[in-house]
Tab-separated table of C-alpha atoms in Angstrom:
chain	number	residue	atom	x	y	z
A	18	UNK	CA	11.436	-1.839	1.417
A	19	UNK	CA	13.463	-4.401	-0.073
A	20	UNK	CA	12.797	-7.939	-1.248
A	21	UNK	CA	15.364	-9.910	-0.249
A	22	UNK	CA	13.426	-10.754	2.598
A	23	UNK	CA	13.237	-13.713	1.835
A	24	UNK	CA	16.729	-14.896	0.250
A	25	UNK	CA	17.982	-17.307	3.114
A	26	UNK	CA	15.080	-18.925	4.697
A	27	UNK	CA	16.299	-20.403	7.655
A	28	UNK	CA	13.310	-23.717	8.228
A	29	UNK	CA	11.106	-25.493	6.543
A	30	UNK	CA	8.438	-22.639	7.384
A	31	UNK	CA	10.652	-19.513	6.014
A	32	UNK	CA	10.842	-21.754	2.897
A	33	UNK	CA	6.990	-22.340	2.578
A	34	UNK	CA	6.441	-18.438	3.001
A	35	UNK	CA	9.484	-17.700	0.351
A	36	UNK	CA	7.782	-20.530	-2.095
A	37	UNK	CA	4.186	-18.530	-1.452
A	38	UNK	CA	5.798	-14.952	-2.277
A	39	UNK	CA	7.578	-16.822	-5.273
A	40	UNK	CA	4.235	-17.936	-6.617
A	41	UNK	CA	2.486	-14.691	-5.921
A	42	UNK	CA	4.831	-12.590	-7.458
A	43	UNK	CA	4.615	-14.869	-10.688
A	44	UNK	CA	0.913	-15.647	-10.864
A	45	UNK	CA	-0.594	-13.018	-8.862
A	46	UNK	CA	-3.269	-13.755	-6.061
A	47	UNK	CA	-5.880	-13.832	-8.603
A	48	UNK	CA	-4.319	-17.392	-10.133
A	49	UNK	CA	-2.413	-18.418	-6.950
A	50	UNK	CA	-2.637	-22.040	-5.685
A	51	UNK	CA	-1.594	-24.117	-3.641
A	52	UNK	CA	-0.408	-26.413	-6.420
A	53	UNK	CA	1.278	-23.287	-7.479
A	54	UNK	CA	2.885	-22.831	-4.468
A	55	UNK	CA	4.271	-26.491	-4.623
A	56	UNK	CA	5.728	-25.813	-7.404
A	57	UNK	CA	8.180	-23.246	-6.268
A	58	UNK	CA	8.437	-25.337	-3.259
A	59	UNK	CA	11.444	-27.495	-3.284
A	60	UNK	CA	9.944	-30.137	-0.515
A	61	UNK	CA	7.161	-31.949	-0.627
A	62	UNK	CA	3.734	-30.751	-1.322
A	63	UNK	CA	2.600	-32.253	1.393
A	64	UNK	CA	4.202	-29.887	4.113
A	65	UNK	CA	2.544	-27.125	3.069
A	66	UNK	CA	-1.139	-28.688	4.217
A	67	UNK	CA	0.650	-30.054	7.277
A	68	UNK	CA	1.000	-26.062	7.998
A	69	UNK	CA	-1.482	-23.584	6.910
A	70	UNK	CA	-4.971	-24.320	6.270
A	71	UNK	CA	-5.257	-22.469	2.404
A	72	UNK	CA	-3.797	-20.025	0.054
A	73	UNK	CA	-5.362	-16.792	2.415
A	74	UNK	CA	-4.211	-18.308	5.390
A	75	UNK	CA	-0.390	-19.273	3.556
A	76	UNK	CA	-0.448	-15.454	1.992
A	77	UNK	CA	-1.569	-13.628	5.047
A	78	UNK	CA	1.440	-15.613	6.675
A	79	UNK	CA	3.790	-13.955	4.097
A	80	UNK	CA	2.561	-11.086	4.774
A	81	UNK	CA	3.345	-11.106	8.504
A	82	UNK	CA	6.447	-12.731	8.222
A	83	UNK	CA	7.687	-9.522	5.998
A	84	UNK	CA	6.345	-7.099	8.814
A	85	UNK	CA	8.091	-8.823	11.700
A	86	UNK	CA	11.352	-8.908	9.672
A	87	UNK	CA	10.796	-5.261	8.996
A	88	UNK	CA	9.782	-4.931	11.899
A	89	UNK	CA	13.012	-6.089	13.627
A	90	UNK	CA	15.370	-4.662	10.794
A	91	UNK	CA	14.132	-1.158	10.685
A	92	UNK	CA	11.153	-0.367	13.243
A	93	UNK	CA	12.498	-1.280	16.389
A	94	UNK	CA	16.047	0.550	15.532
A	95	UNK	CA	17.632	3.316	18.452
A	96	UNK	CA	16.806	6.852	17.130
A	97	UNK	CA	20.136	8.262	17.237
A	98	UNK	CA	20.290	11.543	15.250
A	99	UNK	CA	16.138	12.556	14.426
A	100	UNK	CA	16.870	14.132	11.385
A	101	UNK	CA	19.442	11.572	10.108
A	102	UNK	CA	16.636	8.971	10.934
A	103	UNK	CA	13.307	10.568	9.118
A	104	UNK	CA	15.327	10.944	6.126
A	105	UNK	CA	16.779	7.623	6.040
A	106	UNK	CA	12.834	6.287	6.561
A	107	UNK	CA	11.430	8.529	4.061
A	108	UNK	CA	14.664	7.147	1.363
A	109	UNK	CA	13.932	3.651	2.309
A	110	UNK	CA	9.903	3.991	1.889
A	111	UNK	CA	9.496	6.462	-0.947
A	112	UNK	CA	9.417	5.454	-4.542
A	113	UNK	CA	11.988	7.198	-6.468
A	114	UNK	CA	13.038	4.856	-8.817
A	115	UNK	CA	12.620	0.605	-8.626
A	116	UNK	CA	14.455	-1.782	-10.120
A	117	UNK	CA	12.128	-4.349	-11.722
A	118	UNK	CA	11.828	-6.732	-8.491
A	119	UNK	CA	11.313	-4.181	-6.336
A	120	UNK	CA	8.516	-2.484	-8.801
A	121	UNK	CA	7.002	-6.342	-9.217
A	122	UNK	CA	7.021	-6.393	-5.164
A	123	UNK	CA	5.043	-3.732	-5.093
A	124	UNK	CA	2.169	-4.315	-7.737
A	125	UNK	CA	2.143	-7.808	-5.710
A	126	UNK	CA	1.086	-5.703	-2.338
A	127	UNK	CA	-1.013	-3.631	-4.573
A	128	UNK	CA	-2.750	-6.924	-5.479
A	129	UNK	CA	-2.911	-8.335	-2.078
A	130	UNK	CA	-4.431	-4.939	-0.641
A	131	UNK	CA	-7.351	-5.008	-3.468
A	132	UNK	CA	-8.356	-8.734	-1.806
A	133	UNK	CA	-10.181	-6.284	1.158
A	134	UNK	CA	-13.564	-7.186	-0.383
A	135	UNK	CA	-13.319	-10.528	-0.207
A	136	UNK	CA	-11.163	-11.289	2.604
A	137	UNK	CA	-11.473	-8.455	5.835
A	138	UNK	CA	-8.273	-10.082	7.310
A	139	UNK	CA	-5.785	-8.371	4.475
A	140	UNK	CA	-7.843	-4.882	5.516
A	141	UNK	CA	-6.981	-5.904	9.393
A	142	UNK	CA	-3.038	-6.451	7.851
A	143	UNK	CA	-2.626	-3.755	6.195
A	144	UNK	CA	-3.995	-1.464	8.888
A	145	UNK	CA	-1.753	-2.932	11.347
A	146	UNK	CA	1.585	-2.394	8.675
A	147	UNK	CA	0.448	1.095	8.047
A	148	UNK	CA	0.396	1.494	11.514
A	149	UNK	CA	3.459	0.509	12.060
A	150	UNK	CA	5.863	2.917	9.535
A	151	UNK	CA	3.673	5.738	10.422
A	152	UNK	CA	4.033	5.223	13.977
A	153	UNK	CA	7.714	4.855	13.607
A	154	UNK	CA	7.784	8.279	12.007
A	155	UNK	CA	5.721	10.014	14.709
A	156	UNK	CA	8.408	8.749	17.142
A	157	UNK	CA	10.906	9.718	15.194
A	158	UNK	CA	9.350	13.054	15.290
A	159	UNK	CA	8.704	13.325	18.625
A	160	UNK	CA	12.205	12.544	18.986
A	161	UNK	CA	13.525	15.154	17.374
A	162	UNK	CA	11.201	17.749	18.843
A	163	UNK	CA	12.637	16.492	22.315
A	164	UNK	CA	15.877	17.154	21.524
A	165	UNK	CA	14.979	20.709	19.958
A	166	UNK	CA	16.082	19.904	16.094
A	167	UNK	CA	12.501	19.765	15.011
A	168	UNK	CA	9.787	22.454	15.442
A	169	UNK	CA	7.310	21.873	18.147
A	170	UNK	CA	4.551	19.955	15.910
A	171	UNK	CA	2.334	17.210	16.388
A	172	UNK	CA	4.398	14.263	15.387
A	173	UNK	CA	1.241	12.386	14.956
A	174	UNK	CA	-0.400	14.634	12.775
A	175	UNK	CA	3.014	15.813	10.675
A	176	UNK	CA	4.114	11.526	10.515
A	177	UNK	CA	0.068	10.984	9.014
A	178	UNK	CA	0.723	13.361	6.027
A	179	UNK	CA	4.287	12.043	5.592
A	180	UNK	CA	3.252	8.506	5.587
A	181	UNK	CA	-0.350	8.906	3.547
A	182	UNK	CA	1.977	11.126	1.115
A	183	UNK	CA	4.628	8.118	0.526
A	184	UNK	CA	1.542	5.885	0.611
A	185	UNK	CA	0.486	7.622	-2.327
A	186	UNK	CA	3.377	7.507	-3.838
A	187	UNK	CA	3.928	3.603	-3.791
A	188	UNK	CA	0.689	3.327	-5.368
A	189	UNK	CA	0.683	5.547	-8.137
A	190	UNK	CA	4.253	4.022	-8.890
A	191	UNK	CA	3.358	0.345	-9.056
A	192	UNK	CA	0.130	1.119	-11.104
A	193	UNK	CA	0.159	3.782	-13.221
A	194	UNK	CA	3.180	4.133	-16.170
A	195	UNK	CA	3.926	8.187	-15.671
A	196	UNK	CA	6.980	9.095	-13.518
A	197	UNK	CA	7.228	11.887	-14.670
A	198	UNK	CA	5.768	13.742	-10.874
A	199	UNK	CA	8.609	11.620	-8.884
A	200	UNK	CA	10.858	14.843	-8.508
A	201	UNK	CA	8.218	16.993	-8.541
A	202	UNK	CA	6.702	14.931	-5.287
A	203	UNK	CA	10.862	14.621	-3.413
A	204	UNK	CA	11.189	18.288	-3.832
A	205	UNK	CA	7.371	19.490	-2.685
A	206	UNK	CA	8.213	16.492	0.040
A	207	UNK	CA	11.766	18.621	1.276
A	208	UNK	CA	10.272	21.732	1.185
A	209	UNK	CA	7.611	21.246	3.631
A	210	UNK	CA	9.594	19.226	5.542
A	211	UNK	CA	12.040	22.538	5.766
A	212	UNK	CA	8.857	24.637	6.415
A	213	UNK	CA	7.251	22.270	8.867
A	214	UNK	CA	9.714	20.095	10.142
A	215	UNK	CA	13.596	21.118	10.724
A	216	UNK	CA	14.264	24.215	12.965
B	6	UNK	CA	-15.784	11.011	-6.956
B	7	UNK	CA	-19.630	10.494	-7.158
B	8	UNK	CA	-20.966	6.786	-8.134
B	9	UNK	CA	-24.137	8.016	-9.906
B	10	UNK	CA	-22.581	7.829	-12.844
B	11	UNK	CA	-23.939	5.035	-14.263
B	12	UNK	CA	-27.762	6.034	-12.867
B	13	UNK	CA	-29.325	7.327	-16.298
B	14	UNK	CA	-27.592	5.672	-19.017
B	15	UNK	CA	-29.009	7.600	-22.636
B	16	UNK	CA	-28.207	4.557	-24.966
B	17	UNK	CA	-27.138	1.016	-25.164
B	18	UNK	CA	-23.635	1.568	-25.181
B	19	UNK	CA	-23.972	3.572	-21.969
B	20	UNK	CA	-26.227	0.531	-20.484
B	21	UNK	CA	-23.386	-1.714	-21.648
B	22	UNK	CA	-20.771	-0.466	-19.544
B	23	UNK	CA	-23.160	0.641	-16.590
B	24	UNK	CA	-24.164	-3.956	-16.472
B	25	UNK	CA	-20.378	-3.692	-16.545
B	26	UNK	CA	-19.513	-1.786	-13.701
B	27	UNK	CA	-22.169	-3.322	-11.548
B	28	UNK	CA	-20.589	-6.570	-12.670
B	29	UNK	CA	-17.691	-5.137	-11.821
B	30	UNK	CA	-18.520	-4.310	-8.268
B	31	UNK	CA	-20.210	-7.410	-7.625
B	32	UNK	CA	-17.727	-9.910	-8.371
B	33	UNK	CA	-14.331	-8.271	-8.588
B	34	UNK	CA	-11.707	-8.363	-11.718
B	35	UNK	CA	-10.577	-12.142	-11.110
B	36	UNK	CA	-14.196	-13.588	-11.276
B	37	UNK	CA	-15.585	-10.964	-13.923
B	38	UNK	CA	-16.952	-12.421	-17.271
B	39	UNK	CA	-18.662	-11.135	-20.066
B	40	UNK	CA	-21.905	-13.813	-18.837
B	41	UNK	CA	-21.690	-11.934	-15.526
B	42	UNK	CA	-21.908	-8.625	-17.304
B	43	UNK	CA	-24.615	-10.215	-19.409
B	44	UNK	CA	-26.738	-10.914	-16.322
B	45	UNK	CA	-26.378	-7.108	-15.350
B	46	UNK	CA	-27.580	-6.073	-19.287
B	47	UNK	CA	-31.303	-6.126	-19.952
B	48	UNK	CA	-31.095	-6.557	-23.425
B	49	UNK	CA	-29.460	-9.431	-25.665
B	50	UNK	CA	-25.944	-10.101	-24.748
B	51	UNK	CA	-24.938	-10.061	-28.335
B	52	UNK	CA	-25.413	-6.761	-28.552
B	53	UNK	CA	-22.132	-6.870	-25.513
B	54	UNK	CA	-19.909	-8.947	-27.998
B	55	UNK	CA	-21.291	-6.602	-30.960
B	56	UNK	CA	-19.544	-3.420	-29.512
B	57	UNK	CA	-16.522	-5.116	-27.530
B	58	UNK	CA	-14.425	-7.767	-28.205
B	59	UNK	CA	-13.636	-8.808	-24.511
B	60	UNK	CA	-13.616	-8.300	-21.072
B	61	UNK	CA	-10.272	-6.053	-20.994
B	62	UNK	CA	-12.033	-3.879	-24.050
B	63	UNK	CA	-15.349	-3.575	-21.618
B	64	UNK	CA	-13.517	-2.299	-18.341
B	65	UNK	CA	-10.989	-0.185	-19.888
B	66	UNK	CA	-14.218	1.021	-21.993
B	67	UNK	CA	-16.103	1.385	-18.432
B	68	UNK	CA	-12.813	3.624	-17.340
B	69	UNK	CA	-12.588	5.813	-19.882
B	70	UNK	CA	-16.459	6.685	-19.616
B	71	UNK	CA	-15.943	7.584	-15.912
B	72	UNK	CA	-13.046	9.650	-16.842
B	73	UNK	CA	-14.903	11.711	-19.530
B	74	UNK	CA	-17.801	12.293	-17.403
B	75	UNK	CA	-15.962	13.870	-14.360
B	76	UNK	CA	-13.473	15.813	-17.064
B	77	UNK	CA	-17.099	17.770	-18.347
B	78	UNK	CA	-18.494	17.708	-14.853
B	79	UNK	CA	-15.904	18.887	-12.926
B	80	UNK	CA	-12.362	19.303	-14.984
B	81	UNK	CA	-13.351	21.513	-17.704
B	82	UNK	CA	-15.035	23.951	-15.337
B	83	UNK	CA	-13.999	27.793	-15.100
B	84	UNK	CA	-11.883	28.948	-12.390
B	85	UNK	CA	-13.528	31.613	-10.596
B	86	UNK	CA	-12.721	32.245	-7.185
B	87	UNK	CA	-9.005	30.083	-6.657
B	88	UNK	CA	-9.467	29.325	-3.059
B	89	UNK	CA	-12.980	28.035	-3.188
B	90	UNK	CA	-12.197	26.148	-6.023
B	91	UNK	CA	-9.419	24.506	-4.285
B	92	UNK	CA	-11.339	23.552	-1.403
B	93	UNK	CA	-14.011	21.720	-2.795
B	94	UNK	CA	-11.886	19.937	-5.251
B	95	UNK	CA	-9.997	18.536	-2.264
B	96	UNK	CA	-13.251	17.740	-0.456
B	97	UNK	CA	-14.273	16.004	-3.706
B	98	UNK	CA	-11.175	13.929	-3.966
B	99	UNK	CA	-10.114	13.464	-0.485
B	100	UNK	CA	-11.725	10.470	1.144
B	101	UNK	CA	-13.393	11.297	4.375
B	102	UNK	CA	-16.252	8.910	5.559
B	103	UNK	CA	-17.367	7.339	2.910
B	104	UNK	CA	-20.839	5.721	2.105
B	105	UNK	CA	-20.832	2.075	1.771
B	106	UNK	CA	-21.359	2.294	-2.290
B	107	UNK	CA	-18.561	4.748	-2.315
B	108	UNK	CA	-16.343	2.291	-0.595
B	109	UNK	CA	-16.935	-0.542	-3.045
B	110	UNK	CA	-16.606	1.953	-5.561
B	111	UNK	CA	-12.630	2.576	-4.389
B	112	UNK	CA	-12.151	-0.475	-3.534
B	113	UNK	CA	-12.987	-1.462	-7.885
B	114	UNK	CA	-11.004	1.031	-8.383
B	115	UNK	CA	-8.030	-0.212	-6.501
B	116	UNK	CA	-8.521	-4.070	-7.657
B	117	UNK	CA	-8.511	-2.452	-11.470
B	118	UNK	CA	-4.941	-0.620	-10.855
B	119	UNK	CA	-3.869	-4.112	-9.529
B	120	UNK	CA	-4.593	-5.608	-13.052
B	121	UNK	CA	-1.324	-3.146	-14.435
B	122	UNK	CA	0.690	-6.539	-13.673
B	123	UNK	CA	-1.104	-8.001	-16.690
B	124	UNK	CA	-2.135	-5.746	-18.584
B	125	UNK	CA	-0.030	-2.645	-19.330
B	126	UNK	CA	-3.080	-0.672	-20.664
B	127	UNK	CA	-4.814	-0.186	-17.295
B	128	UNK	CA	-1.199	1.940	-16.441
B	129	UNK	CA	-1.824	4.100	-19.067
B	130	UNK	CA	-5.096	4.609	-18.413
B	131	UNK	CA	-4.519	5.454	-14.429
B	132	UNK	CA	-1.071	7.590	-15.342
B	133	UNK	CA	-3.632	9.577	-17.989
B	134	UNK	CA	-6.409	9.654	-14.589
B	135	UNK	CA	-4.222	11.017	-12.504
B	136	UNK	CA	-2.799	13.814	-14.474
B	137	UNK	CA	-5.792	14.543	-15.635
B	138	UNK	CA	-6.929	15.546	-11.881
B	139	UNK	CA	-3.382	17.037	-10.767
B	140	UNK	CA	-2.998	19.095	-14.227
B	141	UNK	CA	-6.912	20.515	-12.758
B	142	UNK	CA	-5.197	21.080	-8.870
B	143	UNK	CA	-1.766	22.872	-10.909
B	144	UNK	CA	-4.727	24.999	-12.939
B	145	UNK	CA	-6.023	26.312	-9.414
B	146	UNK	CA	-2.800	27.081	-7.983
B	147	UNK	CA	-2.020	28.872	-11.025
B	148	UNK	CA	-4.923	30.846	-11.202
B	149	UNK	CA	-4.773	31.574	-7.382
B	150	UNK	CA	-0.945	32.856	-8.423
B	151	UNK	CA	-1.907	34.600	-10.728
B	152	UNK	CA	-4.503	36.685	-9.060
B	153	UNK	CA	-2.337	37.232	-5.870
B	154	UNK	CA	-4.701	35.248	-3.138
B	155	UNK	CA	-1.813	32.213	-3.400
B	156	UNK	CA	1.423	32.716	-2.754
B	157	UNK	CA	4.187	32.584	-5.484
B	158	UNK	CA	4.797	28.711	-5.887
B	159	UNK	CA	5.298	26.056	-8.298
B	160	UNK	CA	1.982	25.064	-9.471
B	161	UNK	CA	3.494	21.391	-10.484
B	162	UNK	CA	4.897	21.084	-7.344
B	163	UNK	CA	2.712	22.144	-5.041
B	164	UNK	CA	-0.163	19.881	-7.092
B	165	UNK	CA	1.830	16.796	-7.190
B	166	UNK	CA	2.231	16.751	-3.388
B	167	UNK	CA	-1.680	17.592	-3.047
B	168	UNK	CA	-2.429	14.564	-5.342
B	169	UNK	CA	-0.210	12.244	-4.405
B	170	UNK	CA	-1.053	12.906	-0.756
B	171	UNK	CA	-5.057	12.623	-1.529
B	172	UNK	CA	-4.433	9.531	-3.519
B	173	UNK	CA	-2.608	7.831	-0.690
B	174	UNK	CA	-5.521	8.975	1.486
B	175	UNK	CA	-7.713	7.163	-1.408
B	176	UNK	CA	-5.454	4.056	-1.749
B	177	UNK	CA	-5.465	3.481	3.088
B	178	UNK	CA	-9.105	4.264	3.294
B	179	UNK	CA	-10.105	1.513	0.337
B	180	UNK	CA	-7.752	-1.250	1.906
B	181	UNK	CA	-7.475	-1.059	5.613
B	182	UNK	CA	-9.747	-0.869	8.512
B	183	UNK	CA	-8.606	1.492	10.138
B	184	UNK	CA	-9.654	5.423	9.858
B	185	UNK	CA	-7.888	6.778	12.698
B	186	UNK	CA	-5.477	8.706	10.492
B	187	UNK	CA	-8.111	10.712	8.707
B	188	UNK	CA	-8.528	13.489	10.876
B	189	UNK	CA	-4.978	14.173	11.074
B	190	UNK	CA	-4.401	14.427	7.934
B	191	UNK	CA	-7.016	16.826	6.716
B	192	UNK	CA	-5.627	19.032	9.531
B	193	UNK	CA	-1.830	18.494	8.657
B	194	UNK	CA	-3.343	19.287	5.070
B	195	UNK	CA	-4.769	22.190	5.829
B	196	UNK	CA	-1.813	22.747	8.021
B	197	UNK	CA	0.297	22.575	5.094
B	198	UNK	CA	-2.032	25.309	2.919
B	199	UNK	CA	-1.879	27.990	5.525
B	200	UNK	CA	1.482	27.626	5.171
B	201	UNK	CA	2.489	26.787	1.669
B	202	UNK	CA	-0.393	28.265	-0.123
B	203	UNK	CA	-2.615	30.785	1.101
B	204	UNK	CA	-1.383	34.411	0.977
């Protein structure tokens, strides 16, 4: 995932959403305000009221505005060559080794996914994002088992493990300071995808 | 991961951190204080500031008694039959309907690995978690090698895929609502043993 999602907002909205993932990234949810959110805002304060309600209901609008962009950037992309395309996905999801905005990026989602016990909606998010790459895998897989250069499998099944694995991943990057399993995981990752996957 | 833990503590140190993990789980990292972990204590809250110096000291105290219990309990056992062993330390780790205590239990767990932003020491303590429990999957394998009922494979490997998959597993169930993915993935799992790991 990258995080220049939100580099050249294009309205007075994209810039709102841009200020919020500003803030968050600097103060965390924990401390975020709106006042906050002014403050990397380069309009008036004002604005922001005049469009979201509060701070869940301006971050939850980050949030979706970074799905539908990935959404449209990467999800909704022709599968041209299956193999080509689950190891380009895998590369652009996996961990291997952040710079520091990227790695800040993700202790920020890390953050925002811990708010489940006090807000449902960022459990509702998140299940709908997961959705979304895993899903995106399965049909990659179920392309390539069409076309004969994957194994018959259950892209459903095979695109869980892949996903919950580079879930995993993510997380034990952004929170714990050991990297030292990062090959380990690519090369466990390759060989079952040889085993399991390619024909 | 069990959440009886905390039922019996033997002295007031124990009690200490026991008010603190039900403080904990009550009101979340952002809105813990030690005055909230007071209200959880029976006994005089001086006797909190007497042993810790603040609330950082407490929950990374709170951590590292977890971790010590389930390294006697369950780490530091002997190996006796490979294949059993593995099993039921994957059922142990691998999140499959959990209770609601449980839940909240994860879901501490994940706002505390969310903290790494601001304080360093909570990565330490996770990256020294986790290889504490994939150094005890590697142990398995090896044995399991060893004894000719696994097949020849990298221990390391094999054990950072199994970890990092059941920790992704750990990270979806905790923070999203949905749990459609779970039976796929114990069967791509066990998929993936047949294959990989079972002679």
């Amino acid at each position: 995932m990258t995080v220049d999602l939100f580099d050249e907002p294009s309205d007075t909205r994209e810039e709102i959403l841009a200020a919020t993932y500003r803030a968050l990234r600097r103060h965390g949810y924990a401390e975020l305000t709106i006042q906050r959110i002014g403050d990397e805002f380069e309009k008036s304060q004002s604005l922001i009221y005049h469009h979201y309600e509060d701070k869940d209901d301006l971050v939850l609008a980050c949030l979706e505005f970074m799905l539908e962009r990935f959404q449209t950037e990467f999800v909704d992309a022709e599968i041209e060559a299956p193999r080509a395309a689950l190891e380009t996905t895998i590369d652009l999801l996996l961990v291997t080794d952040p710079d520091p905005d990227r790695l800040a990026f993700h202790r920020t989602l890390v953050d925002l996914r811990a708010q489940v016990s006090h807000d449902p909606t960022f459990a509702e998010h998140f299940a709908r994002s997961d959705r979304l790459f895993q899903d995106r895998l399965a049909a990659i897989l179920a392309a390539g088992v069409d076309r004969g250069t994957f194994q018959a499998l259950d892209p459903d099944r095979v695109a869980t493990l892949l996903f919950t694995t580079i879930t995993g991943a993510f997380y034990r990057d952004a929170t714990s300071d050991d990297r030292a399993w990062v090959d380990d995981l690519r090369e466990e990752l390759d060989e079952y995808l040889e085993m399991r996957v390619y024909a």
